[in-house]
CSV table of C-alpha atoms in Angstrom, one decimal:
chain,number,residue,atom,x,y,z
A,1,UNK,CA,-13.9,-25.2,2.1
A,2,UNK,CA,-12.4,-24.1,5.1
A,3,UNK,CA,-13.5,-22.0,8.4
A,4,UNK,CA,-12.4,-20.7,11.3
A,5,UNK,CA,-14.7,-20.2,14.2
A,6,UNK,CA,-14.3,-17.9,17.5
A,7,UNK,CA,-17.4,-18.3,19.3
A,8,UNK,CA,-16.4,-15.6,22.1
A,9,UNK,CA,-17.4,-12.3,20.2
A,10,UNK,CA,-16.4,-10.2,23.9
A,11,UNK,CA,-14.5,-10.9,27.0
A,12,UNK,CA,-13.7,-8.9,29.9
A,13,UNK,CA,-11.3,-9.8,32.3
A,14,UNK,CA,-9.7,-7.3,35.5
A,15,UNK,CA,-6.0,-7.1,35.1
A,16,UNK,CA,-3.7,-10.0,36.2
A,17,UNK,CA,-6.7,-13.0,35.3
A,18,UNK,CA,-5.9,-15.8,32.9
A,19,UNK,CA,-7.5,-15.7,29.5
A,20,UNK,CA,-8.2,-18.2,27.2
A,21,UNK,CA,-9.6,-17.4,23.5
A,22,UNK,CA,-10.7,-20.0,21.9
A,23,UNK,CA,-10.3,-21.1,18.2
A,24,UNK,CA,-12.0,-24.0,16.0
A,25,UNK,CA,-11.2,-24.6,12.5
A,26,UNK,CA,-12.5,-27.1,9.8
A,27,UNK,CA,-10.9,-28.2,6.6
A,28,UNK,CA,-10.5,-31.5,4.4
A,29,UNK,CA,-6.3,-30.8,4.1
A,30,UNK,CA,-3.9,-32.4,6.2
A,31,UNK,CA,-1.8,-29.6,5.5
A,32,UNK,CA,-2.7,-26.3,7.0
A,33,UNK,CA,-1.0,-23.4,9.6
A,34,UNK,CA,-2.6,-21.9,12.3
A,35,UNK,CA,-2.2,-18.2,12.7
A,36,UNK,CA,-3.0,-16.1,15.8
A,37,UNK,CA,-3.0,-12.5,15.4
A,38,UNK,CA,-3.5,-9.7,17.1
A,39,UNK,CA,-5.6,-5.9,16.3
A,40,UNK,CA,-4.6,-3.5,18.4
A,41,UNK,CA,-8.1,-0.4,18.6
A,42,UNK,CA,-5.2,1.3,15.9
A,43,UNK,CA,-5.5,-1.4,13.1
A,44,UNK,CA,-2.4,-2.7,12.8
A,45,UNK,CA,-2.5,-7.0,12.3
A,46,UNK,CA,0.7,-8.1,14.7
A,47,UNK,CA,1.3,-11.5,14.4
A,48,UNK,CA,1.9,-13.6,17.4
A,49,UNK,CA,2.1,-17.8,16.4
A,50,UNK,CA,2.3,-19.7,13.7
A,51,UNK,CA,1.6,-23.5,13.7
A,52,UNK,CA,1.3,-26.3,11.0
A,53,UNK,CA,-0.3,-29.2,10.8
A,54,UNK,CA,1.9,-31.9,11.8
A,55,UNK,CA,3.2,-29.9,14.8
A,56,UNK,CA,1.0,-30.5,17.8
A,57,UNK,CA,3.4,-29.3,20.0
A,58,UNK,CA,2.4,-26.8,22.9
A,59,UNK,CA,4.2,-23.7,22.9
A,60,UNK,CA,4.6,-20.7,25.5
A,61,UNK,CA,6.1,-17.7,25.3
A,62,UNK,CA,6.2,-15.4,28.4
A,63,UNK,CA,2.6,-15.0,29.2
A,64,UNK,CA,1.3,-16.4,25.9
A,65,UNK,CA,0.6,-20.1,25.3
A,66,UNK,CA,-1.2,-22.5,22.6
A,67,UNK,CA,-2.7,-25.6,23.1
A,68,UNK,CA,-3.3,-27.4,19.5
A,69,UNK,CA,-5.7,-30.1,19.2
A,70,UNK,CA,-6.4,-32.0,16.2
A,71,UNK,CA,-8.6,-34.3,17.9
A,72,UNK,CA,-10.6,-31.6,18.5
A,73,UNK,CA,-9.4,-29.2,15.6
A,74,UNK,CA,-8.6,-26.7,17.9
A,75,UNK,CA,-6.4,-23.8,18.5
A,76,UNK,CA,-6.9,-22.4,21.7
A,77,UNK,CA,-4.7,-18.7,23.0
A,78,UNK,CA,-4.4,-18.5,26.8
A,79,UNK,CA,-2.7,-15.1,27.6
A,80,UNK,CA,-1.6,-15.1,31.9
A,81,UNK,CA,-1.5,-12.8,34.2
A,82,UNK,CA,-3.7,-10.3,32.0
A,83,UNK,CA,-2.8,-6.7,31.6
A,84,UNK,CA,-4.4,-3.6,30.1
A,85,UNK,CA,-2.1,-3.9,27.3
A,86,UNK,CA,-3.2,-6.7,26.1
A,87,UNK,CA,-6.6,-5.2,25.3
A,88,UNK,CA,-7.5,-5.5,21.4
A,89,UNK,CA,-9.3,-7.8,19.0
A,90,UNK,CA,-7.7,-11.4,18.3
A,91,UNK,CA,-8.2,-13.2,15.1
A,92,UNK,CA,-6.9,-17.2,14.5
A,93,UNK,CA,-6.7,-18.0,10.9
A,94,UNK,CA,-5.9,-20.8,8.6
A,95,UNK,CA,-4.6,-21.4,5.6
A,96,UNK,CA,-4.5,-24.9,4.3
A,97,UNK,CA,-2.7,-26.9,1.0
A,98,UNK,CA,-5.5,-26.5,-0.9
A,99,UNK,CA,-6.7,-22.8,-0.6
A,100,UNK,CA,-4.5,-21.0,-3.3
A,101,UNK,CA,-2.4,-19.5,0.2
A,102,UNK,CA,-5.7,-17.3,1.0
A,103,UNK,CA,-6.0,-16.7,4.6
A,104,UNK,CA,-9.6,-17.4,6.2
A,105,UNK,CA,-10.0,-14.9,9.3
A,106,UNK,CA,-12.1,-16.0,12.3
A,107,UNK,CA,-14.4,-13.5,13.7
A,108,UNK,CA,-12.4,-12.0,16.6
A,109,UNK,CA,-12.6,-11.6,20.0
A,110,UNK,CA,-12.5,-8.5,21.5
A,111,UNK,CA,-11.0,-8.8,24.7
A,112,UNK,CA,-10.5,-6.3,27.3
A,113,UNK,CA,-8.8,-5.9,30.4
A,114,UNK,CA,-9.7,-3.9,33.3
A,115,UNK,CA,-7.9,-2.4,35.6
B,1,UNK,CA,12.5,-9.8,9.0
B,2,UNK,CA,9.6,-8.8,6.7
B,3,UNK,CA,8.2,-5.8,6.3
B,4,UNK,CA,5.1,-4.5,4.9
B,5,UNK,CA,4.6,-0.5,4.6
B,6,UNK,CA,1.4,0.3,3.4
B,7,UNK,CA,0.5,4.3,3.0
B,8,UNK,CA,-1.6,6.3,3.1
B,9,UNK,CA,-2.8,5.7,6.8
B,10,UNK,CA,-5.9,7.4,6.5
B,11,UNK,CA,-7.6,9.6,3.6
B,12,UNK,CA,-10.4,11.4,3.5
B,13,UNK,CA,-12.3,12.1,0.7
B,14,UNK,CA,-14.8,13.4,-1.6
B,15,UNK,CA,-17.2,11.7,-3.1
B,16,UNK,CA,-17.2,11.2,-6.9
B,17,UNK,CA,-13.2,11.1,-6.7
B,18,UNK,CA,-10.7,7.9,-6.9
B,19,UNK,CA,-8.4,7.4,-3.7
B,20,UNK,CA,-4.9,4.8,-4.5
B,21,UNK,CA,-3.6,3.1,-1.4
B,22,UNK,CA,-0.7,1.3,-1.7
B,23,UNK,CA,1.1,-1.6,-0.5
B,24,UNK,CA,5.0,-2.1,-0.6
B,25,UNK,CA,7.1,-5.4,0.5
B,26,UNK,CA,10.5,-3.4,1.9
B,27,UNK,CA,12.3,-6.2,2.0
B,28,UNK,CA,11.3,-9.1,0.5
B,29,UNK,CA,9.6,-10.0,-2.6
B,30,UNK,CA,5.8,-10.7,-3.0
B,31,UNK,CA,5.2,-12.2,-6.3
B,32,UNK,CA,1.6,-12.7,-3.9
B,33,UNK,CA,0.1,-9.8,-2.1
B,34,UNK,CA,-3.9,-9.4,-0.9
B,35,UNK,CA,-6.3,-7.0,-0.2
B,36,UNK,CA,-9.2,-7.3,2.8
B,37,UNK,CA,-11.5,-4.9,4.0
B,38,UNK,CA,-12.9,-4.3,7.8
B,39,UNK,CA,-15.9,-3.0,8.7
B,40,UNK,CA,-16.2,-2.0,12.0
B,41,UNK,CA,-15.9,-4.7,14.7
B,42,UNK,CA,-15.8,-7.4,12.5
B,43,UNK,CA,-13.7,-9.5,10.7
B,44,UNK,CA,-11.2,-9.2,7.8
B,45,UNK,CA,-12.7,-10.1,4.4
B,46,UNK,CA,-10.8,-10.8,1.8
B,47,UNK,CA,-11.5,-8.6,-1.0
B,48,UNK,CA,-9.0,-9.9,-3.9
B,49,UNK,CA,-5.6,-11.7,-4.2
B,50,UNK,CA,-3.1,-9.7,-6.6
B,51,UNK,CA,-0.4,-11.7,-8.2
B,52,UNK,CA,2.9,-9.2,-10.4
B,53,UNK,CA,2.4,-9.4,-13.7
B,54,UNK,CA,-1.3,-10.1,-14.1
B,55,UNK,CA,-4.8,-9.7,-13.5
B,56,UNK,CA,-6.0,-9.7,-9.8
B,57,UNK,CA,-8.7,-12.6,-8.6
B,58,UNK,CA,-11.4,-11.0,-7.5
B,59,UNK,CA,-13.9,-12.3,-5.0
B,60,UNK,CA,-17.1,-12.7,-5.7
B,61,UNK,CA,-19.6,-9.7,-5.0
B,62,UNK,CA,-16.3,-7.0,-4.8
B,63,UNK,CA,-16.9,-4.5,-7.9
B,64,UNK,CA,-13.7,-5.3,-9.8
B,65,UNK,CA,-14.5,-1.8,-11.9
B,66,UNK,CA,-14.6,-0.3,-8.1
B,67,UNK,CA,-11.6,-1.8,-6.7
B,68,UNK,CA,-8.8,-1.6,-9.3
B,69,UNK,CA,-5.7,-3.5,-8.3
B,70,UNK,CA,-2.7,-3.3,-10.5
B,71,UNK,CA,1.2,-5.1,-9.2
B,72,UNK,CA,3.2,-4.2,-11.4
B,73,UNK,CA,6.5,-5.1,-9.7
B,74,UNK,CA,7.3,-8.1,-6.9
B,75,UNK,CA,7.4,-5.3,-4.6
B,76,UNK,CA,4.4,-3.2,-5.3
B,77,UNK,CA,0.5,-3.1,-5.3
B,78,UNK,CA,-2.2,-0.7,-5.3
B,79,UNK,CA,-5.7,-0.7,-4.7
B,80,UNK,CA,-7.8,2.3,-6.1
B,81,UNK,CA,-11.3,3.4,-5.4
B,82,UNK,CA,-12.9,5.0,-8.4
B,83,UNK,CA,-15.7,6.8,-7.8
B,84,UNK,CA,-15.7,6.6,-4.3
B,85,UNK,CA,-19.6,6.6,-1.8
B,86,UNK,CA,-20.0,6.5,1.3
B,87,UNK,CA,-20.8,3.4,1.7
B,88,UNK,CA,-16.9,2.9,0.4
B,89,UNK,CA,-15.3,4.0,4.0
B,90,UNK,CA,-13.9,1.2,5.4
B,91,UNK,CA,-11.0,-0.3,6.5
B,92,UNK,CA,-8.8,-1.2,4.4
B,93,UNK,CA,-5.9,-3.7,4.7
B,94,UNK,CA,-2.7,-5.5,2.1
B,95,UNK,CA,-1.0,-8.0,3.3
B,96,UNK,CA,2.2,-10.2,1.1
B,97,UNK,CA,3.7,-13.5,1.2
B,98,UNK,CA,6.8,-14.1,0.7
B,99,UNK,CA,7.7,-15.8,-3.0
B,100,UNK,CA,5.3,-19.1,-3.6
B,101,UNK,CA,5.7,-20.6,0.4
B,102,UNK,CA,3.5,-19.6,3.2
B,103,UNK,CA,5.6,-20.8,5.3
B,104,UNK,CA,7.1,-17.3,5.8
B,105,UNK,CA,3.9,-16.5,6.6
B,106,UNK,CA,1.9,-13.5,5.9
B,107,UNK,CA,3.3,-10.0,6.9
B,108,UNK,CA,0.4,-7.2,6.8
B,109,UNK,CA,0.7,-3.6,6.7
B,110,UNK,CA,-0.7,-0.8,9.2
B,111,UNK,CA,-4.3,-0.8,7.0
B,112,UNK,CA,-5.7,2.4,5.2
B,113,UNK,CA,-9.2,4.3,6.9
B,114,UNK,CA,-10.9,4.9,4.4
B,115,UNK,CA,-13.4,7.9,4.8
B,116,UNK,CA,-16.0,9.0,1.9
B,117,UNK,CA,-17.3,12.1,2.6
């Protein structure tokens, strides 16, 4: 069985603040992939990043950065200098080698960036 | 890049009628497509896994006769909500993955907001 936990249901920040979205996962498989998706109010899911279990290197893409730590089973997402356009629901997701290629989503974090 | 087209984006139908939602992979072949349902302010709930040329695999609690899934080709899967009722109103979203390799990731359609009146 696999599980993804996003403990933060809602977060509000003021524009230009940094914000970190937490993601903790559970899986018994040694081979797995972690994802982050953004869902703006329009509804579509926007892919942000994919990370495999053998690559713990942190990644930075513009204002976005991801911290993958296998020791704590966490894959946290930080937005630096947040902007109003970052307001959306963010989902962390997991797929493991034993999951029949099914993505398991966390419950999502609603991020609101206030001007 | 991989593109999945989902149609319609919004649909309003009368109670008792059926609605068909299409999910097409435009530039890649997808042996497997997934259908999700999302309630307001909730996460995505997997409804079924659709495999080309075979019957869909439904998740526990999903009515097979209510939500008919057909995956007749490598680029098209359809979800038909039969005899729709107001409680079927929801956001439905499909995703597709390239043949046999999860490393390519999953591409999602833009979703369909179904309202049953």
